[in-house]
JSON list of N, CA and C in Angstrom, two decimals:
[
{"chain": "F", "resi": 30, "resn": "PHE", "atom": "N", "xyz": [24.93, -21.84, -28.45]},
{"chain": "F", "resi": 30, "resn": "PHE", "atom": "CA", "xyz": [23.70, -22.54, -28.16]},
{"chain": "F", "resi": 30, "resn": "PHE", "atom": "C", "xyz": [23.47, -22.64, -26.67]},
{"chain": "F", "resi": 31, "resn": "PRO", "atom": "N", "xyz": [22.24, -22.45, -26.21]},
{"chain": "F", "resi": 31, "resn": "PRO", "atom": "CA", "xyz": [21.96, -22.59, -24.78]},
{"chain": "F", "resi": 31, "resn": "PRO", "atom": "C", "xyz": [22.00, -24.06, -24.36]},
{"chain": "F", "resi": 32, "resn": "SER", "atom": "N", "xyz": [22.41, -24.28, -23.13]},
{"chain": "F", "resi": 32, "resn": "SER", "atom": "CA", "xyz": [22.44, -25.65, -22.61]},
{"chain": "F", "resi": 32, "resn": "SER", "atom": "C", "xyz": [21.07, -26.03, -22.07]},
{"chain": "F", "resi": 33, "resn": "HIS", "atom": "N", "xyz": [20.92, -27.29, -21.69]},
{"chain": "F", "resi": 33, "resn": "HIS", "atom": "CA", "xyz": [19.65, -27.75, -21.12]},
{"chain": "F", "resi": 33, "resn": "HIS", "atom": "C", "xyz": [19.38, -27.11, -19.76]},
{"chain": "F", "resi": 34, "resn": "ASP", "atom": "N", "xyz": [20.42, -26.60, -19.11]},
{"chain": "F", "resi": 34, "resn": "ASP", "atom": "CA", "xyz": [20.26, -25.99, -17.80]},
{"chain": "F", "resi": 34, "resn": "ASP", "atom": "C", "xyz": [19.98, -24.49, -17.88]},
{"chain": "F", "resi": 35, "resn": "THR", "atom": "N", "xyz": [19.89, -23.95, -19.08]},
{"chain": "F", "resi": 35, "resn": "THR", "atom": "CA", "xyz": [19.62, -22.53, -19.24]},
{"chain": "F", "resi": 35, "resn": "THR", "atom": "C", "xyz": [18.20, -22.22, -18.78]},
{"chain": "F", "resi": 36, "resn": "ILE", "atom": "N", "xyz": [18.06, -21.19, -17.97]},
{"chain": "F", "resi": 36, "resn": "ILE", "atom": "CA", "xyz": [16.75, -20.77, -17.49]},
{"chain": "F", "resi": 36, "resn": "ILE", "atom": "C", "xyz": [16.38, -19.47, -18.20]},
{"chain": "F", "resi": 37, "resn": "TYR", "atom": "N", "xyz": [15.27, -19.49, -18.89]},
{"chain": "F", "resi": 37, "resn": "TYR", "atom": "CA", "xyz": [14.81, -18.31, -19.59]},
{"chain": "F", "resi": 37, "resn": "TYR", "atom": "C", "xyz": [13.78, -17.58, -18.72]},
{"chain": "F", "resi": 38, "resn": "ASN", "atom": "N", "xyz": [13.95, -16.30, -18.60]},
{"chain": "F", "resi": 38, "resn": "ASN", "atom": "CA", "xyz": [13.02, -15.46, -17.86]},
{"chain": "F", "resi": 38, "resn": "ASN", "atom": "C", "xyz": [12.44, -14.42, -18.81]},
{"chain": "F", "resi": 39, "resn": "ILE", "atom": "N", "xyz": [11.21, -14.04, -18.56]},
{"chain": "F", "resi": 39, "resn": "ILE", "atom": "CA", "xyz": [10.61, -12.94, -19.31]},
{"chain": "F", "resi": 39, "resn": "ILE", "atom": "C", "xyz": [9.89, -12.03, -18.33]},
{"chain": "F", "resi": 40, "resn": "GLU", "atom": "N", "xyz": [9.66, -10.81, -18.75]},
{"chain": "F", "resi": 40, "resn": "GLU", "atom": "CA", "xyz": [8.81, -9.87, -18.03]},
{"chain": "F", "resi": 40, "resn": "GLU", "atom": "C", "xyz": [7.63, -9.58, -18.93]},
{"chain": "F", "resi": 41, "resn": "ALA", "atom": "N", "xyz": [6.44, -9.85, -18.45]},
{"chain": "F", "resi": 41, "resn": "ALA", "atom": "CA", "xyz": [5.23, -9.60, -19.22]},
{"chain": "F", "resi": 41, "resn": "ALA", "atom": "C", "xyz": [4.48, -8.44, -18.57]},
{"chain": "F", "resi": 42, "resn": "TYR", "atom": "N", "xyz": [3.99, -7.54, -19.38]},
{"chain": "F", "resi": 42, "resn": "TYR", "atom": "CA", "xyz": [3.24, -6.39, -18.87]},
{"chain": "F", "resi": 42, "resn": "TYR", "atom": "C", "xyz": [1.79, -6.50, -19.34]},
{"chain": "F", "resi": 43, "resn": "PHE", "atom": "N", "xyz": [0.88, -6.42, -18.39]},
{"chain": "F", "resi": 43, "resn": "PHE", "atom": "CA", "xyz": [-0.55, -6.50, -18.68]},
{"chain": "F", "resi": 43, "resn": "PHE", "atom": "C", "xyz": [-1.18, -5.15, -18.40]},
{"chain": "F", "resi": 44, "resn": "TYR", "atom": "N", "xyz": [-2.01, -4.68, -19.33]},
{"chain": "F", "resi": 44, "resn": "TYR", "atom": "CA", "xyz": [-2.75, -3.45, -19.08]},
{"chain": "F", "resi": 44, "resn": "TYR", "atom": "C", "xyz": [-3.90, -3.74, -18.14]},
{"chain": "F", "resi": 45, "resn": "GLN", "atom": "N", "xyz": [-3.96, -2.99, -17.06]},
{"chain": "F", "resi": 45, "resn": "GLN", "atom": "CA", "xyz": [-4.96, -3.18, -16.01]},
{"chain": "F", "resi": 45, "resn": "GLN", "atom": "C", "xyz": [-6.38, -3.15, -16.57]},
{"chain": "F", "resi": 46, "resn": "GLU", "atom": "N", "xyz": [-6.67, -2.21, -17.43]},
{"chain": "F", "resi": 46, "resn": "GLU", "atom": "CA", "xyz": [-8.02, -2.06, -17.98]},
{"chain": "F", "resi": 46, "resn": "GLU", "atom": "C", "xyz": [-8.41, -3.27, -18.82]},
{"chain": "F", "resi": 47, "resn": "GLU", "atom": "N", "xyz": [-7.48, -3.79, -19.62]},
{"chain": "F", "resi": 47, "resn": "GLU", "atom": "CA", "xyz": [-7.79, -4.95, -20.45]},
{"chain": "F", "resi": 47, "resn": "GLU", "atom": "C", "xyz": [-8.03, -6.19, -19.59]},
{"chain": "F", "resi": 48, "resn": "LEU", "atom": "N", "xyz": [-7.26, -6.34, -18.53]},
{"chain": "F", "resi": 48, "resn": "LEU", "atom": "CA", "xyz": [-7.49, -7.45, -17.60]},
{"chain": "F", "resi": 48, "resn": "LEU", "atom": "C", "xyz": [-8.87, -7.35, -16.98]},
{"chain": "F", "resi": 49, "resn": "ARG", "atom": "N", "xyz": [-9.25, -6.15, -16.60]},
{"chain": "F", "resi": 49, "resn": "ARG", "atom": "CA", "xyz": [-10.56, -5.93, -15.99]},
{"chain": "F", "resi": 49, "resn": "ARG", "atom": "C", "xyz": [-11.68, -6.27, -16.98]},
{"chain": "F", "resi": 50, "resn": "GLU", "atom": "N", "xyz": [-11.53, -5.82, -18.24]},
{"chain": "F", "resi": 50, "resn": "GLU", "atom": "CA", "xyz": [-12.54, -6.09, -19.26]},
{"chain": "F", "resi": 50, "resn": "GLU", "atom": "C", "xyz": [-12.71, -7.58, -19.53]},
{"chain": "F", "resi": 51, "resn": "ARG", "atom": "N", "xyz": [-11.61, -8.33, -19.49]},
{"chain": "F", "resi": 51, "resn": "ARG", "atom": "CA", "xyz": [-11.64, -9.77, -19.77]},
{"chain": "F", "resi": 51, "resn": "ARG", "atom": "C", "xyz": [-11.87, -10.60, -18.51]},
{"chain": "F", "resi": 52, "resn": "GLU", "atom": "N", "xyz": [-12.00, -9.92, -17.38]},
{"chain": "F", "resi": 52, "resn": "GLU", "atom": "CA", "xyz": [-12.21, -10.57, -16.08]},
{"chain": "F", "resi": 52, "resn": "GLU", "atom": "C", "xyz": [-11.10, -11.58, -15.77]},
{"chain": "F", "resi": 53, "resn": "ILE", "atom": "N", "xyz": [-9.86, -11.13, -15.97]},
{"chain": "F", "resi": 53, "resn": "ILE", "atom": "CA", "xyz": [-8.68, -11.96, -15.70]},
{"chain": "F", "resi": 53, "resn": "ILE", "atom": "C", "xyz": [-7.95, -11.37, -14.51]},
{"chain": "F", "resi": 54, "resn": "ILE", "atom": "N", "xyz": [-7.60, -12.22, -13.56]},
{"chain": "F", "resi": 54, "resn": "ILE", "atom": "CA", "xyz": [-6.82, -11.80, -12.41]},
{"chain": "F", "resi": 54, "resn": "ILE", "atom": "C", "xyz": [-5.56, -12.66, -12.37]},
{"chain": "F", "resi": 55, "resn": "PRO", "atom": "N", "xyz": [-4.43, -12.13, -12.86]},
{"chain": "F", "resi": 55, "resn": "PRO", "atom": "CA", "xyz": [-3.21, -12.93, -12.82]},
{"chain": "F", "resi": 55, "resn": "PRO", "atom": "C", "xyz": [-2.71, -13.08, -11.39]},
{"chain": "F", "resi": 56, "resn": "ARG", "atom": "N", "xyz": [-2.20, -14.26, -11.08]},
{"chain": "F", "resi": 56, "resn": "ARG", "atom": "CA", "xyz": [-1.69, -14.55, -9.74]},
{"chain": "F", "resi": 56, "resn": "ARG", "atom": "C", "xyz": [-0.34, -15.25, -9.86]},
{"chain": "F", "resi": 57, "resn": "GLU", "atom": "N", "xyz": [0.45, -15.15, -8.81]},
{"chain": "F", "resi": 57, "resn": "GLU", "atom": "CA", "xyz": [1.71, -15.87, -8.79]},
{"chain": "F", "resi": 57, "resn": "GLU", "atom": "C", "xyz": [1.43, -17.36, -8.91]},
{"chain": "F", "resi": 58, "resn": "ALA", "atom": "N", "xyz": [2.27, -18.07, -9.64]},
{"chain": "F", "resi": 58, "resn": "ALA", "atom": "CA", "xyz": [2.17, -19.51, -9.92]},
{"chain": "F", "resi": 58, "resn": "ALA", "atom": "C", "xyz": [1.20, -19.81, -11.07]},
{"chain": "F", "resi": 59, "resn": "ASP", "atom": "N", "xyz": [0.56, -18.80, -11.66]},
{"chain": "F", "resi": 59, "resn": "ASP", "atom": "CA", "xyz": [-0.23, -19.01, -12.87]},
{"chain": "F", "resi": 59, "resn": "ASP", "atom": "C", "xyz": [0.72, -19.24, -14.04]},
{"chain": "F", "resi": 60, "resn": "PHE", "atom": "N", "xyz": [0.19, -19.83, -15.10]},
{"chain": "F", "resi": 60, "resn": "PHE", "atom": "CA", "xyz": [0.98, -20.08, -16.29]},
{"chain": "F", "resi": 60, "resn": "PHE", "atom": "C", "xyz": [0.55, -19.17, -17.42]},
{"chain": "F", "resi": 61, "resn": "LEU", "atom": "N", "xyz": [1.50, -18.82, -18.28]},
{"chain": "F", "resi": 61, "resn": "LEU", "atom": "CA", "xyz": [1.17, -18.12, -19.50]},
{"chain": "F", "resi": 61, "resn": "LEU", "atom": "C", "xyz": [2.03, -18.68, -20.62]},
{"chain": "F", "resi": 62, "resn": "LYS", "atom": "N", "xyz": [1.49, -18.62, -21.82]},
{"chain": "F", "resi": 62, "resn": "LYS", "atom": "CA", "xyz": [2.19, -19.18, -22.97]},
{"chain": "F", "resi": 62, "resn": "LYS", "atom": "C", "xyz": [2.60, -18.04, -23.88]},
{"chain": "F", "resi": 63, "resn": "TYR", "atom": "N", "xyz": [3.87, -18.05, -24.28]},
{"chain": "F", "resi": 63, "resn": "TYR", "atom": "CA", "xyz": [4.39, -17.05, -25.20]},
{"chain": "F", "resi": 63, "resn": "TYR", "atom": "C", "xyz": [5.11, -17.82, -26.30]},
{"chain": "F", "resi": 64, "resn": "GLY", "atom": "N", "xyz": [4.56, -17.78, -27.49]},
{"chain": "F", "resi": 64, "resn": "GLY", "atom": "CA", "xyz": [5.10, -18.61, -28.57]},
{"chain": "F", "resi": 64, "resn": "GLY", "atom": "C", "xyz": [4.79, -20.06, -28.24]},
{"chain": "F", "resi": 65, "resn": "HIS", "atom": "N", "xyz": [5.82, -20.90, -28.27]},
{"chain": "F", "resi": 65, "resn": "HIS", "atom": "CA", "xyz": [5.63, -22.32, -27.95]},
{"chain": "F", "resi": 65, "resn": "HIS", "atom": "C", "xyz": [6.12, -22.65, -26.55]},
{"chain": "F", "resi": 66, "resn": "VAL", "atom": "N", "xyz": [6.47, -21.63, -25.76]},
{"chain": "F", "resi": 66, "resn": "VAL", "atom": "CA", "xyz": [7.04, -21.84, -24.44]},
{"chain": "F", "resi": 66, "resn": "VAL", "atom": "C", "xyz": [6.03, -21.45, -23.37]},
{"chain": "F", "resi": 67, "resn": "VAL", "atom": "N", "xyz": [5.91, -22.28, -22.34]},
{"chain": "F", "resi": 67, "resn": "VAL", "atom": "CA", "xyz": [5.01, -21.99, -21.22]},
{"chain": "F", "resi": 67, "resn": "VAL", "atom": "C", "xyz": [5.85, -21.48, -20.05]},
{"chain": "F", "resi": 68, "resn": "TYR", "atom": "N", "xyz": [5.42, -20.36, -19.47]},
{"chain": "F", "resi": 68, "resn": "TYR", "atom": "CA", "xyz": [6.11, -19.73, -18.36]},
{"chain": "F", "resi": 68, "resn": "TYR", "atom": "C", "xyz": [5.23, -19.76, -17.12]},
{"chain": "F", "resi": 69, "resn": "GLU", "atom": "N", "xyz": [5.88, -19.73, -15.96]},
{"chain": "F", "resi": 69, "resn": "GLU", "atom": "CA", "xyz": [5.17, -19.63, -14.70]},
{"chain": "F", "resi": 69, "resn": "GLU", "atom": "C", "xyz": [5.42, -18.24, -14.12]},
{"chain": "F", "resi": 70, "resn": "ILE", "atom": "N", "xyz": [4.37, -17.60, -13.62]},
{"chain": "F", "resi": 70, "resn": "ILE", "atom": "CA", "xyz": [4.53, -16.27, -13.02]},
{"chain": "F", "resi": 70, "resn": "ILE", "atom": "C", "xyz": [5.15, -16.45, -11.63]},
{"chain": "F", "resi": 71, "resn": "GLU", "atom": "N", "xyz": [6.30, -15.83, -11.43]},
{"chain": "F", "resi": 71, "resn": "GLU", "atom": "CA", "xyz": [6.99, -15.90, -10.14]},
{"chain": "F", "resi": 71, "resn": "GLU", "atom": "C", "xyz": [6.66, -14.71, -9.25]},
{"chain": "F", "resi": 72, "resn": "LYS", "atom": "N", "xyz": [6.46, -13.54, -9.86]},
{"chain": "F", "resi": 72, "resn": "LYS", "atom": "CA", "xyz": [6.27, -12.33, -9.07]},
{"chain": "F", "resi": 72, "resn": "LYS", "atom": "C", "xyz": [5.41, -11.35, -9.86]},
{"chain": "F", "resi": 73, "resn": "LEU", "atom": "N", "xyz": [4.49, -10.72, -9.17]},
{"chain": "F", "resi": 73, "resn": "LEU", "atom": "CA", "xyz": [3.66, -9.68, -9.77]},
{"chain": "F", "resi": 73, "resn": "LEU", "atom": "C", "xyz": [3.86, -8.37, -9.02]},
{"chain": "F", "resi": 74, "resn": "ASN", "atom": "N", "xyz": [3.94, -7.28, -9.76]},
{"chain": "F", "resi": 74, "resn": "ASN", "atom": "CA", "xyz": [3.98, -5.97, -9.10]},
{"chain": "F", "resi": 74, "resn": "ASN", "atom": "C", "xyz": [3.48, -4.91, -10.06]},
{"chain": "F", "resi": 75, "resn": "ARG", "atom": "N", "xyz": [3.33, -3.73, -9.53]},
{"chain": "F", "resi": 75, "resn": "ARG", "atom": "CA", "xyz": [2.91, -2.60, -10.34]},
{"chain": "F", "resi": 75, "resn": "ARG", "atom": "C", "xyz": [4.11, -1.69, -10.52]},
{"chain": "F", "resi": 76, "resn": "PRO", "atom": "N", "xyz": [4.55, -1.52, -11.76]},
{"chain": "F", "resi": 76, "resn": "PRO", "atom": "CA", "xyz": [5.73, -0.67, -12.00]},
{"chain": "F", "resi": 76, "resn": "PRO", "atom": "C", "xyz": [5.48, 0.78, -11.61]},
{"chain": "F", "resi": 77, "resn": "GLN", "atom": "N", "xyz": [6.52, 1.56, -11.72]},
{"chain": "F", "resi": 77, "resn": "GLN", "atom": "CA", "xyz": [6.41, 2.96, -11.32]},
{"chain": "F", "resi": 77, "resn": "GLN", "atom": "C", "xyz": [5.26, 3.66, -12.05]},
{"chain": "F", "resi": 78, "resn": "ILE", "atom": "N", "xyz": [4.81, 4.70, -11.47]},
{"chain": "F", "resi": 78, "resn": "ILE", "atom": "CA", "xyz": [3.66, 5.46, -11.96]},
{"chain": "F", "resi": 78, "resn": "ILE", "atom": "C", "xyz": [3.98, 6.05, -13.33]},
{"chain": "F", "resi": 79, "resn": "VAL", "atom": "N", "xyz": [3.01, 6.01, -14.22]},
{"chain": "F", "resi": 79, "resn": "VAL", "atom": "CA", "xyz": [3.19, 6.52, -15.57]},
{"chain": "F", "resi": 79, "resn": "VAL", "atom": "C", "xyz": [2.89, 8.01, -15.59]},
{"chain": "F", "resi": 80, "resn": "PHE", "atom": "N", "xyz": [3.80, 8.77, -16.13]},
{"chain": "F", "resi": 80, "resn": "PHE", "atom": "CA", "xyz": [3.64, 10.22, -16.30]},
{"chain": "F", "resi": 80, "resn": "PHE", "atom": "C", "xyz": [3.28, 10.93, -15.00]},
{"chain": "F", "resi": 81, "resn": "GLY", "atom": "N", "xyz": [3.72, 10.39, -13.86]},
{"chain": "F", "resi": 81, "resn": "GLY", "atom": "CA", "xyz": [3.50, 11.04, -12.58]},
{"chain": "F", "resi": 81, "resn": "GLY", "atom": "C", "xyz": [2.07, 11.03, -12.10]},
{"chain": "F", "resi": 82, "resn": "GLN", "atom": "N", "xyz": [1.21, 10.23, -12.70]},
{"chain": "F", "resi": 82, "resn": "GLN", "atom": "CA", "xyz": [-0.20, 10.17, -12.31]},
{"chain": "F", "resi": 82, "resn": "GLN", "atom": "C", "xyz": [-0.36, 9.17, -11.18]},
{"chain": "F", "resi": 83, "resn": "ILE", "atom": "N", "xyz": [-0.30, 9.66, -9.96]},
{"chain": "F", "resi": 83, "resn": "ILE", "atom": "CA", "xyz": [-0.28, 8.78, -8.79]},
{"chain": "F", "resi": 83, "resn": "ILE", "atom": "C", "xyz": [-1.57, 7.97, -8.62]},
{"chain": "F", "resi": 84, "resn": "ASN", "atom": "N", "xyz": [-2.70, 8.49, -9.07]},
{"chain": "F", "resi": 84, "resn": "ASN", "atom": "CA", "xyz": [-3.98, 7.78, -8.89]},
{"chain": "F", "resi": 84, "resn": "ASN", "atom": "C", "xyz": [-4.31, 6.86, -10.06]},
{"chain": "F", "resi": 85, "resn": "ARG", "atom": "N", "xyz": [-3.38, 6.72, -11.00]},
{"chain": "F", "resi": 85, "resn": "ARG", "atom": "CA", "xyz": [-3.69, 5.94, -12.20]},
{"chain": "F", "resi": 85, "resn": "ARG", "atom": "C", "xyz": [-2.68, 4.80, -12.36]},
{"chain": "F", "resi": 86, "resn": "GLU", "atom": "N", "xyz": [-3.10, 3.58, -12.01]},
{"chain": "F", "resi": 86, "resn": "GLU", "atom": "CA", "xyz": [-2.26, 2.41, -12.23]},
{"chain": "F", "resi": 86, "resn": "GLU", "atom": "C", "xyz": [-2.61, 1.86, -13.60]},
{"chain": "F", "resi": 87, "resn": "VAL", "atom": "N", "xyz": [-1.64, 1.79, -14.48]},
{"chain": "F", "resi": 87, "resn": "VAL", "atom": "CA", "xyz": [-1.89, 1.44, -15.86]},
{"chain": "F", "resi": 87, "resn": "VAL", "atom": "C", "xyz": [-1.63, -0.03, -16.15]},
{"chain": "F", "resi": 88, "resn": "MET", "atom": "N", "xyz": [-0.61, -0.59, -15.51]},
{"chain": "F", "resi": 88, "resn": "MET", "atom": "CA", "xyz": [-0.24, -1.95, -15.87]},
{"chain": "F", "resi": 88, "resn": "MET", "atom": "C", "xyz": [0.23, -2.77, -14.69]},
{"chain": "F", "resi": 89, "resn": "ILE", "atom": "N", "xyz": [0.29, -4.07, -14.91]},
{"chain": "F", "resi": 89, "resn": "ILE", "atom": "CA", "xyz": [0.83, -5.03, -13.95]},
{"chain": "F", "resi": 89, "resn": "ILE", "atom": "C", "xyz": [2.01, -5.71, -14.62]},
{"chain": "F", "resi": 90, "resn": "LYS", "atom": "N", "xyz": [3.10, -5.83, -13.90]},
{"chain": "F", "resi": 90, "resn": "LYS", "atom": "CA", "xyz": [4.30, -6.50, -14.42]},
{"chain": "F", "resi": 90, "resn": "LYS", "atom": "C", "xyz": [4.39, -7.89, -13.82]},
{"chain": "F", "resi": 91, "resn": "ALA", "atom": "N", "xyz": [4.58, -8.90, -14.68]},
{"chain": "F", "resi": 91, "resn": "ALA", "atom": "CA", "xyz": [4.74, -10.28, -14.24]},
{"chain": "F", "resi": 91, "resn": "ALA", "atom": "C", "xyz": [6.15, -10.74, -14.59]},
{"chain": "F", "resi": 92, "resn": "VAL", "atom": "N", "xyz": [6.91, -11.17, -13.59]},
{"chain": "F", "resi": 92, "resn": "VAL", "atom": "CA", "xyz": [8.24, -11.74, -13.81]},
{"chain": "F", "resi": 92, "resn": "VAL", "atom": "C", "xyz": [8.02, -13.25, -13.89]},
{"chain": "F", "resi": 93, "resn": "CYS", "atom": "N", "xyz": [8.44, -13.84, -15.01]},
{"chain": "F", "resi": 93, "resn": "CYS", "atom": "CA", "xyz": [8.14, -15.25, -15.27]},
{"chain": "F", "resi": 93, "resn": "CYS", "atom": "C", "xyz": [9.40, -16.03, -15.63]},
{"chain": "F", "resi": 94, "resn": "ARG", "atom": "N", "xyz": [9.34, -17.34, -15.37]},
{"chain": "F", "resi": 94, "resn": "ARG", "atom": "CA", "xyz": [10.42, -18.22, -15.79]},
{"chain": "F", "resi": 94, "resn": "ARG", "atom": "C", "xyz": [9.80, -19.44, -16.47]},
{"chain": "F", "resi": 95, "resn": "VAL", "atom": "N", "xyz": [10.59, -20.11, -17.26]},
{"chain": "F", "resi": 95, "resn": "VAL", "atom": "CA", "xyz": [10.10, -21.27, -18.00]},
{"chain": "F", "resi": 95, "resn": "VAL", "atom": "C", "xyz": [9.58, -22.30, -17.01]},
{"chain": "F", "resi": 96, "resn": "ALA", "atom": "N", "xyz": [8.41, -22.84, -17.30]},
{"chain": "F", "resi": 96, "resn": "ALA", "atom": "CA", "xyz": [7.79, -23.86, -16.44]},
{"chain": "F", "resi": 96, "resn": "ALA", "atom": "C", "xyz": [8.27, -25.24, -16.88]},
{"chain": "F", "resi": 97, "resn": "ARG", "atom": "N", "xyz": [8.42, -26.13, -15.91]},
{"chain": "F", "resi": 97, "resn": "ARG", "atom": "CA", "xyz": [8.76, -27.51, -16.24]},
{"chain": "F", "resi": 97, "resn": "ARG", "atom": "C", "xyz": [7.53, -28.20, -16.80]},
{"chain": "F", "resi": 98, "resn": "GLU", "atom": "N", "xyz": [7.73, -29.05, -17.79]},
{"chain": "F", "resi": 98, "resn": "GLU", "atom": "CA", "xyz": [6.59, -29.72, -18.44]},
{"chain": "F", "resi": 98, "resn": "GLU", "atom": "C", "xyz": [5.81, -30.60, -17.48]},
{"chain": "F", "resi": 99, "resn": "SER", "atom": "N", "xyz": [6.43, -31.04, -16.39]},
{"chain": "F", "resi": 99, "resn": "SER", "atom": "CA", "xyz": [5.72, -31.88, -15.43]},
{"chain": "F", "resi": 99, "resn": "SER", "atom": "C", "xyz": [4.73, -31.09, -14.58]},
{"chain": "F", "resi": 100, "resn": "GLN", "atom": "N", "xyz": [4.75, -29.76, -14.67]},
{"chain": "F", "resi": 100, "resn": "GLN", "atom": "CA", "xyz": [3.87, -28.91, -13.86]},
{"chain": "F", "resi": 100, "resn": "GLN", "atom": "C", "xyz": [2.51, -28.66, -14.50]},
{"chain": "F", "resi": 101, "resn": "PHE", "atom": "N", "xyz": [2.33, -28.99, -15.77]},
{"chain": "F", "resi": 101, "resn": "PHE", "atom": "CA", "xyz": [1.10, -28.64, -16.46]},
{"chain": "F", "resi": 101, "resn": "PHE", "atom": "C", "xyz": [0.86, -29.60, -17.63]},
{"chain": "F", "resi": 102, "resn": "LYS", "atom": "N", "xyz": [-0.37, -29.56, -18.14]},
{"chain": "F", "resi": 102, "resn": "LYS", "atom": "CA", "xyz": [-0.74, -30.23, -19.38]},
{"chain": "F", "resi": 102, "resn": "LYS", "atom": "C", "xyz": [-1.22, -29.14, -20.32]},
{"chain": "F", "resi": 103, "resn": "VAL", "atom": "N", "xyz": [-1.11, -29.38, -21.61]},
{"chain": "F", "resi": 103, "resn": "VAL", "atom": "CA", "xyz": [-1.64, -28.42, -22.57]},
{"chain": "F", "resi": 103, "resn": "VAL", "atom": "C", "xyz": [-2.91, -29.02, -23.17]},
{"chain": "F", "resi": 104, "resn": "LEU", "atom": "N", "xyz": [-4.03, -28.36, -22.92]},
{"chain": "F", "resi": 104, "resn": "LEU", "atom": "CA", "xyz": [-5.32, -28.79, -23.44]},
{"chain": "F", "resi": 104, "resn": "LEU", "atom": "C", "xyz": [-5.82, -27.78, -24.46]},
{"chain": "F", "resi": 105, "resn": "ASP", "atom": "N", "xyz": [-6.02, -28.20, -25.69]},
{"chain": "F", "resi": 105, "resn": "ASP", "atom": "CA", "xyz": [-6.46, -27.32, -26.76]},
{"chain": "F", "resi": 105, "resn": "ASP", "atom": "C", "xyz": [-5.56, -26.10, -26.91]},
{"chain": "F", "resi": 106, "resn": "GLY", "atom": "N", "xyz": [-4.26, -26.30, -26.73]},
{"chain": "F", "resi": 106, "resn": "GLY", "atom": "CA", "xyz": [-3.31, -25.21, -26.89]},
{"chain": "F", "resi": 106, "resn": "GLY", "atom": "C", "xyz": [-3.19, -24.31, -25.68]},
{"chain": "F", "resi": 107, "resn": "ILE", "atom": "N", "xyz": [-3.90, -24.62, -24.58]},
{"chain": "F", "resi": 107, "resn": "ILE", "atom": "CA", "xyz": [-3.90, -23.77, -23.38]},
{"chain": "F", "resi": 107, "resn": "ILE", "atom": "C", "xyz": [-3.30, -24.56, -22.22]},
{"chain": "F", "resi": 108, "resn": "PRO", "atom": "N", "xyz": [-2.29, -24.01, -21.50]},
{"chain": "F", "resi": 108, "resn": "PRO", "atom": "CA", "xyz": [-1.72, -24.71, -20.36]},
{"chain": "F", "resi": 108, "resn": "PRO", "atom": "C", "xyz": [-2.75, -24.89, -19.24]},
{"chain": "F", "resi": 109, "resn": "ALA", "atom": "N", "xyz": [-2.77, -26.09, -18.64]},
{"chain": "F", "resi": 109, "resn": "ALA", "atom": "CA", "xyz": [-3.67, -26.38, -17.53]},
{"chain": "F", "resi": 109, "resn": "ALA", "atom": "C", "xyz": [-2.91, -27.17, -16.47]},
{"chain": "F", "resi": 110, "resn": "VAL", "atom": "N", "xyz": [-3.13, -26.86, -15.22]},
{"chain": "F", "resi": 110, "resn": "VAL", "atom": "CA", "xyz": [-2.46, -27.55, -14.13]},
{"chain": "F", "resi": 110, "resn": "VAL", "atom": "C", "xyz": [-3.09, -28.92, -13.94]},
{"chain": "F", "resi": 111, "resn": "GLY", "atom": "N", "xyz": [-2.23, -29.91, -13.64]},
{"chain": "F", "resi": 111, "resn": "GLY", "atom": "CA", "xyz": [-2.76, -31.23, -13.30]},
{"chain": "F", "resi": 111, "resn": "GLY", "atom": "C", "xyz": [-2.42, -32.27, -14.23]}
]
């Protein structure tokens, strides 16, 4: 069993085109919810080029860690700061 001090990290991958279509711009310190756990984005980057296509960025990688409950409120199932 994990202890209370266990820190869970995830890597989330977002497709660039889908983000553009939904007009979403992920930023460091944003929150995302996966299952019943809320994570904070610590770092964003673009992984290596897919299939050697240098002019085609396909996805954004977000490195996230579990957020403390004191950092956000959940309104209608969506994390909100404040």
